[in-house]
Amino acid sequence: MSIQRVAIKDFVSDLKAAEKRRDGYIMGSRGQDPKKWAKNSWWFTKYSGAQKNKALYWRENAQRVWDCNGLAEGIYEDHTGVNINTKARFNYAQWCDVKGEGAIPARYRVPGAAVFIHSASKGYITHVGYLVEPIKADSPAGDWWVIEARGVMYGVVKTRLSERGWNRGGLVQKYFDYGDMPENEPKTIKVTGESVNVRAEPGTGGRVLGVAHSGDMLEYGGEDSASGWHKVNYKGKIGWVSGKYSEVG
């Protein structure tokens, strides 16, 4: 059976509504009414000190509570009745079709795009937020407002893309319908190989800057016609990936 996808405009509208209501944050939640939970239930006893006080504040004052990936899970469930409960790192790995490391490319700075924080110390993605609108309406390639369930001490808030440590990006196309992507945005390179070295110069002799993975998207900067390698923006640096394992998007 095919997966029902929710229109991205509806997802973004509901994100904005959650932020406007000043909804709260409880780990593991996806839009529930916290008043229905007893004060001595797991939802609150897992916290202590100031965090527990804040969790109980959300119980008394928030209409709904979410965690970071719970925003996508709960809004999707509101529209479809289907629970797609998972973690932020599996959102990136399993729900995003186009995705990549570093700053999200201008082409994919669209309402509803997901941005992630990958923790170097933990070795996996720990947090996700969602773009809702450019800060300057006439500059969609620039800075954006992000709505995120930031943590129990913050709740659902709106922050700038530029002020947080977002280092992954993607489109949650498994469950949300983004419509037709604009054709006049900068081109991107989509990695087709499983694990592909990004090098400082075109060719296998170039110094390795890092590794890109299947489905990753990198900003396109041209190509070396002699070698067939693609020039890309890799974490703010000029890099090159083999045309055998990548394609222009």
mmCIF file of C-alpha atoms in Angstrom:
data_model
loop_
_atom_site.group_PDB
_atom_site.id
_atom_site.type_symbol
_atom_site.label_atom_id
_atom_site.label_comp_id
_atom_site.label_asym_id
_atom_site.label_seq_id
_atom_site.Cartn_x
_atom_site.Cartn_y
_atom_site.Cartn_z
ATOM 1 C CA MET A 1 0.000 0.000 0.000
ATOM 2 C CA SER A 2 1.363 3.427 -0.943
ATOM 3 C CA ILE A 3 2.286 5.926 1.751
ATOM 4 C CA GLN A 4 -0.035 8.913 2.095
ATOM 5 C CA ARG A 5 1.928 12.162 1.936
ATOM 6 C CA VAL A 6 0.807 15.378 3.623
ATOM 7 C CA ALA A 7 0.988 18.649 1.659
ATOM 8 C CA ILE A 8 3.975 20.656 2.830
ATOM 9 C CA LYS A 9 1.865 23.811 3.181
ATOM 10 C CA ASP A 10 -0.257 22.028 5.792
ATOM 11 C CA PHE A 11 2.836 20.828 7.651
ATOM 12 C CA VAL A 12 4.299 24.342 7.744
ATOM 13 C CA SER A 13 0.973 25.882 8.783
ATOM 14 C CA ASP A 14 0.771 23.474 11.730
ATOM 15 C CA LEU A 15 4.391 24.169 12.707
ATOM 16 C CA LYS A 16 3.612 27.877 12.824
ATOM 17 C CA ALA A 17 0.499 27.220 14.893
ATOM 18 C CA ALA A 18 2.503 25.189 17.441
ATOM 19 C CA GLU A 19 5.030 28.016 17.798
ATOM 20 C CA LYS A 20 2.321 30.672 18.019
ATOM 21 C CA ARG A 21 0.546 28.727 20.797
ATOM 22 C CA ARG A 22 3.867 28.451 22.646
ATOM 23 C CA ASP A 23 3.567 24.694 22.826
ATOM 24 C CA GLY A 24 5.894 22.869 25.187
ATOM 25 C CA TYR A 25 8.493 20.125 25.028
ATOM 26 C CA ILE A 26 8.481 16.703 26.653
ATOM 27 C CA MET A 27 10.892 14.034 25.439
ATOM 28 C CA GLY A 28 9.040 11.321 23.527
ATOM 29 C CA SER A 29 5.897 13.358 22.886
ATOM 30 C CA ARG A 30 4.261 14.072 19.549
ATOM 31 C CA GLY A 31 1.561 16.651 20.197
ATOM 32 C CA GLN A 32 -0.305 15.190 23.167
ATOM 33 C CA ASP A 33 -2.209 17.212 25.745
ATOM 34 C CA PRO A 34 0.087 17.068 28.830
ATOM 35 C CA LYS A 35 -2.782 17.770 31.227
ATOM 36 C CA LYS A 36 -3.970 14.210 30.635
ATOM 37 C CA TRP A 37 -0.798 12.829 32.226
ATOM 38 C CA ALA A 38 -0.454 12.411 35.992
ATOM 39 C CA LYS A 39 2.259 14.471 37.654
ATOM 40 C CA ASN A 40 3.937 11.292 38.897
ATOM 41 C CA SER A 41 3.928 9.614 35.463
ATOM 42 C CA TRP A 42 7.031 8.739 33.460
ATOM 43 C CA TRP A 43 6.579 11.822 31.292
ATOM 44 C CA PHE A 44 7.654 14.002 34.245
ATOM 45 C CA THR A 45 9.615 11.736 36.609
ATOM 46 C CA LYS A 46 12.331 11.220 33.971
ATOM 47 C CA TYR A 47 13.310 14.846 34.624
ATOM 48 C CA SER A 48 14.798 16.319 37.783
ATOM 49 C CA GLY A 49 15.545 19.751 39.239
ATOM 50 C CA ALA A 50 14.871 22.742 37.017
ATOM 51 C CA GLN A 51 13.998 20.521 34.056
ATOM 52 C CA LYS A 52 11.302 18.732 36.037
ATOM 53 C CA ASN A 53 9.862 22.071 37.155
ATOM 54 C CA LYS A 54 9.768 23.190 33.529
ATOM 55 C CA ALA A 55 8.164 19.922 32.422
ATOM 56 C CA LEU A 56 5.433 20.438 35.041
ATOM 57 C CA TYR A 57 5.083 24.035 33.823
ATOM 58 C CA TRP A 58 4.304 22.677 30.357
ATOM 59 C CA ARG A 59 1.744 20.333 31.942
ATOM 60 C CA GLU A 60 -0.103 23.298 33.423
ATOM 61 C CA ASN A 61 0.343 25.823 30.628
ATOM 62 C CA ALA A 62 0.867 24.144 27.231
ATOM 63 C CA GLN A 63 -1.955 23.065 24.972
ATOM 64 C CA ARG A 64 0.264 20.426 23.350
ATOM 65 C CA VAL A 65 3.816 19.104 23.839
ATOM 66 C CA TRP A 66 6.329 17.722 21.352
ATOM 67 C CA ASP A 67 9.921 16.609 21.050
ATOM 68 C CA CYS A 68 12.031 17.541 18.029
ATOM 69 C CA ASN A 69 11.080 14.750 15.657
ATOM 70 C CA GLY A 70 7.681 14.541 17.325
ATOM 71 C CA LEU A 71 6.712 17.720 15.452
ATOM 72 C CA ALA A 72 6.811 15.797 12.172
ATOM 73 C CA GLU A 73 5.373 12.613 13.680
ATOM 74 C CA GLY A 74 2.460 14.316 15.424
ATOM 75 C CA ILE A 75 1.481 16.646 12.595
ATOM 76 C CA TYR A 76 1.583 13.718 10.175
ATOM 77 C CA GLU A 77 -0.610 11.699 12.536
ATOM 78 C CA ASP A 78 -3.048 14.625 12.867
ATOM 79 C CA HIS A 79 -3.608 14.537 9.108
ATOM 80 C CA THR A 80 -3.509 10.795 8.438
ATOM 81 C CA GLY A 81 -4.153 8.959 11.699
ATOM 82 C CA VAL A 82 -0.893 7.035 11.181
ATOM 83 C CA ASN A 83 1.833 6.912 13.852
ATOM 84 C CA ILE A 84 5.319 7.080 12.279
ATOM 85 C CA ASN A 85 7.215 7.272 15.567
ATOM 86 C CA THR A 86 11.019 7.296 15.169
ATOM 87 C CA LYS A 87 14.164 9.275 16.093
ATOM 88 C CA ALA A 88 15.661 12.339 14.395
ATOM 89 C CA ARG A 89 18.595 10.331 13.056
ATOM 90 C CA PHE A 90 16.226 7.895 11.320
ATOM 91 C CA ASN A 91 14.281 10.823 9.882
ATOM 92 C CA TYR A 92 17.495 11.823 8.097
ATOM 93 C CA ALA A 93 18.497 8.270 7.156
ATOM 94 C CA GLN A 94 15.129 6.850 6.134
ATOM 95 C CA TRP A 95 12.653 9.666 5.470
ATOM 96 C CA CYS A 96 14.787 12.123 3.478
ATOM 97 C CA ASP A 97 15.300 11.401 -0.203
ATOM 98 C CA VAL A 98 17.645 14.266 -1.036
ATOM 99 C CA LYS A 99 19.975 15.092 1.857
ATOM 100 C CA GLY A 100 23.540 16.047 2.642
ATOM 101 C CA GLU A 101 26.143 17.262 5.083
ATOM 102 C CA GLY A 102 26.987 20.873 5.837
ATOM 103 C CA ALA A 103 24.713 23.871 5.297
ATOM 104 C CA ILE A 104 21.520 23.050 3.425
ATOM 105 C CA PRO A 105 21.985 24.197 -0.212
ATOM 106 C CA ALA A 106 20.007 27.165 -1.514
ATOM 107 C CA ARG A 107 18.009 24.902 -3.857
ATOM 108 C CA TYR A 108 16.541 23.050 -0.897
ATOM 109 C CA ARG A 109 15.862 26.036 1.343
ATOM 110 C CA VAL A 110 12.126 25.647 0.966
ATOM 111 C CA PRO A 111 9.265 25.601 3.486
ATOM 112 C CA GLY A 112 9.240 22.320 5.387
ATOM 113 C CA ALA A 113 12.838 21.338 4.659
ATOM 114 C CA ALA A 114 14.473 19.565 7.605
ATOM 115 C CA VAL A 115 17.752 20.658 9.168
ATOM 116 C CA PHE A 116 19.664 18.464 11.578
ATOM 117 C CA ILE A 117 22.435 18.653 14.156
ATOM 118 C CA HIS A 118 24.937 15.807 13.956
ATOM 119 C CA SER A 119 26.895 15.450 17.200
ATOM 120 C CA ALA A 120 30.560 14.669 16.587
ATOM 121 C CA SER A 121 30.967 13.378 20.145
ATOM 122 C CA LYS A 122 27.982 11.020 19.945
ATOM 123 C CA GLY A 123 28.480 10.087 16.313
ATOM 124 C CA TYR A 124 24.868 10.508 15.266
ATOM 125 C CA ILE A 125 22.122 13.076 14.652
ATOM 126 C CA THR A 126 20.635 14.380 17.882
ATOM 127 C CA HIS A 127 18.198 17.091 16.796
ATOM 128 C CA VAL A 128 15.969 18.259 13.943
ATOM 129 C CA GLY A 129 14.169 21.493 13.066
ATOM 130 C CA TYR A 130 12.153 22.656 10.056
ATOM 131 C CA LEU A 131 12.457 25.683 7.779
ATOM 132 C CA VAL A 132 9.255 27.726 7.580
ATOM 133 C CA GLU A 133 10.057 30.955 5.696
ATOM 134 C CA PRO A 134 12.996 33.119 4.616
ATOM 135 C CA ILE A 135 13.815 35.985 6.965
ATOM 136 C CA LYS A 136 13.850 38.281 3.929
ATOM 137 C CA ALA A 137 11.043 37.324 1.569
ATOM 138 C CA ASP A 138 13.053 38.414 -1.479
ATOM 139 C CA SER A 139 16.117 36.379 -0.448
ATOM 140 C CA PRO A 140 15.147 32.678 -0.257
ATOM 141 C CA ALA A 141 18.785 31.649 -0.711
ATOM 142 C CA GLY A 142 19.705 33.510 2.498
ATOM 143 C CA ASP A 143 18.813 33.060 6.145
ATOM 144 C CA TRP A 144 15.591 31.299 7.209
ATOM 145 C CA TRP A 145 13.349 30.983 10.216
ATOM 146 C CA VAL A 146 13.429 27.518 11.739
ATOM 147 C CA ILE A 147 10.731 26.116 14.018
ATOM 148 C CA GLU A 148 12.023 23.490 16.427
ATOM 149 C CA ALA A 149 11.019 21.756 19.643
ATOM 150 C CA ARG A 150 14.309 22.808 21.173
ATOM 151 C CA GLY A 151 14.224 21.140 24.590
ATOM 152 C CA VAL A 152 12.287 21.043 27.837
ATOM 153 C CA MET A 153 13.656 24.430 28.937
ATOM 154 C CA TYR A 154 12.604 26.099 25.660
ATOM 155 C CA GLY A 155 9.532 24.402 24.185
ATOM 156 C CA VAL A 156 8.576 25.039 20.550
ATOM 157 C CA VAL A 157 10.449 28.111 19.349
ATOM 158 C CA LYS A 158 11.400 29.989 16.188
ATOM 159 C CA THR A 159 15.131 30.549 15.633
ATOM 160 C CA ARG A 160 17.374 31.669 12.798
ATOM 161 C CA LEU A 161 19.011 29.059 10.592
ATOM 162 C CA SER A 162 22.292 30.949 10.935
ATOM 163 C CA GLU A 163 22.392 31.001 14.738
ATOM 164 C CA ARG A 164 22.302 27.274 15.453
ATOM 165 C CA GLY A 165 24.697 24.447 14.623
ATOM 166 C CA TRP A 166 22.680 22.846 11.825
ATOM 167 C CA ASN A 167 25.104 20.664 9.849
ATOM 168 C CA ARG A 168 22.818 18.379 7.829
ATOM 169 C CA GLY A 169 19.788 19.045 5.651
ATOM 170 C CA GLY A 170 17.146 17.192 3.682
ATOM 171 C CA LEU A 171 13.616 17.006 2.319
ATOM 172 C CA VAL A 172 11.274 14.670 4.197
ATOM 173 C CA GLN A 173 9.764 13.383 0.964
ATOM 174 C CA LYS A 174 8.715 9.982 2.301
ATOM 175 C CA TYR A 175 5.842 11.540 4.248
ATOM 176 C CA PHE A 176 5.448 15.119 2.957
ATOM 177 C CA ASP A 177 4.682 16.388 -0.538
ATOM 178 C CA TYR A 178 6.876 19.360 -1.494
ATOM 179 C CA GLY A 179 5.327 19.770 -4.936
ATOM 180 C CA ASP A 180 7.472 20.787 -7.892
ATOM 181 C CA MET A 181 10.905 22.085 -6.962
ATOM 182 C CA PRO A 182 11.868 25.374 -8.663
ATOM 183 C CA GLU A 183 13.957 24.932 -11.782
ATOM 184 C CA ASN A 184 15.872 28.192 -11.562
ATOM 185 C CA GLU A 185 17.710 27.475 -8.314
ATOM 186 C CA PRO A 186 21.419 26.534 -8.231
ATOM 187 C CA LYS A 187 22.218 23.038 -9.456
ATOM 188 C CA THR A 188 23.279 20.354 -7.026
ATOM 189 C CA ILE A 189 25.268 17.156 -7.170
ATOM 190 C CA LYS A 190 23.576 14.017 -5.871
ATOM 191 C CA VAL A 191 25.923 11.279 -4.696
ATOM 192 C CA THR A 192 25.026 7.908 -6.222
ATOM 193 C CA GLY A 193 27.869 5.792 -4.861
ATOM 194 C CA GLU A 194 27.559 4.209 -1.415
ATOM 195 C CA SER A 195 30.586 6.014 0.101
ATOM 196 C CA VAL A 196 32.428 8.534 -2.062
ATOM 197 C CA ASN A 197 35.608 10.451 -1.246
ATOM 198 C CA VAL A 198 35.420 14.222 -1.619
ATOM 199 C CA ARG A 199 38.870 15.377 -2.713
ATOM 200 C CA ALA A 200 40.655 18.710 -2.772
ATOM 201 C CA GLU A 201 41.545 18.277 -6.470
ATOM 202 C CA PRO A 202 39.912 16.295 -9.293
ATOM 203 C CA GLY A 203 41.326 12.789 -9.554
ATOM 204 C CA THR A 204 42.114 9.958 -7.173
ATOM 205 C CA GLY A 205 45.418 11.586 -6.219
ATOM 206 C CA GLY A 206 43.693 14.552 -4.597
ATOM 207 C CA ARG A 207 43.736 14.954 -0.808
ATOM 208 C CA VAL A 208 40.606 13.537 0.826
ATOM 209 C CA LEU A 209 38.477 16.221 2.489
ATOM 210 C CA GLY A 210 35.790 13.836 3.690
ATOM 211 C CA VAL A 211 33.286 11.206 2.638
ATOM 212 C CA ALA A 212 29.835 11.708 1.094
ATOM 213 C CA HIS A 213 27.192 9.001 1.045
ATOM 214 C CA SER A 214 24.481 7.810 -1.299
ATOM 215 C CA GLY A 215 21.709 10.411 -1.563
ATOM 216 C CA ASP A 216 23.807 13.272 -0.165
ATOM 217 C CA MET A 217 23.364 16.565 -2.003
ATOM 218 C CA LEU A 218 26.204 19.017 -2.541
ATOM 219 C CA GLU A 219 26.185 22.415 -4.206
ATOM 220 C CA TYR A 220 27.418 22.166 -7.799
ATOM 221 C CA GLY A 221 30.284 24.403 -8.863
ATOM 222 C CA GLY A 222 31.154 23.061 -12.300
ATOM 223 C CA GLU A 223 33.174 20.145 -13.591
ATOM 224 C CA ASP A 224 36.560 19.178 -14.931
ATOM 225 C CA SER A 225 35.895 18.023 -18.490
ATOM 226 C CA ALA A 226 39.185 16.144 -18.771
ATOM 227 C CA SER A 227 38.584 13.938 -15.717
ATOM 228 C CA GLY A 228 34.783 13.999 -15.521
ATOM 229 C CA TRP A 229 34.900 15.042 -11.863
ATOM 230 C CA HIS A 230 32.309 17.418 -10.383
ATOM 231 C CA LYS A 231 33.292 20.521 -8.437
ATOM 232 C CA VAL A 232 31.235 20.932 -5.238
ATOM 233 C CA ASN A 233 30.894 23.021 -2.112
ATOM 234 C CA TYR A 234 31.814 20.668 0.738
ATOM 235 C CA LYS A 235 31.413 22.101 4.240
ATOM 236 C CA GLY A 236 32.414 25.542 2.998
ATOM 237 C CA LYS A 237 35.407 24.264 1.003
ATOM 238 C CA ILE A 238 35.914 23.563 -2.692
ATOM 239 C CA GLY A 239 35.911 19.829 -3.266
ATOM 240 C CA TRP A 240 35.639 17.323 -6.069
ATOM 241 C CA VAL A 241 33.683 14.079 -6.476
ATOM 242 C CA SER A 242 34.010 11.528 -9.254
ATOM 243 C CA GLY A 243 31.372 11.694 -11.956
ATOM 244 C CA LYS A 244 31.231 7.892 -11.821
ATOM 245 C CA TYR A 245 29.572 8.100 -8.422
ATOM 246 C CA SER A 246 27.562 11.341 -8.665
ATOM 247 C CA GLU A 247 25.154 13.142 -10.927
ATOM 248 C CA VAL A 248 23.984 16.697 -11.548
ATOM 249 C CA GLY A 249 20.577 17.287 -9.932
#
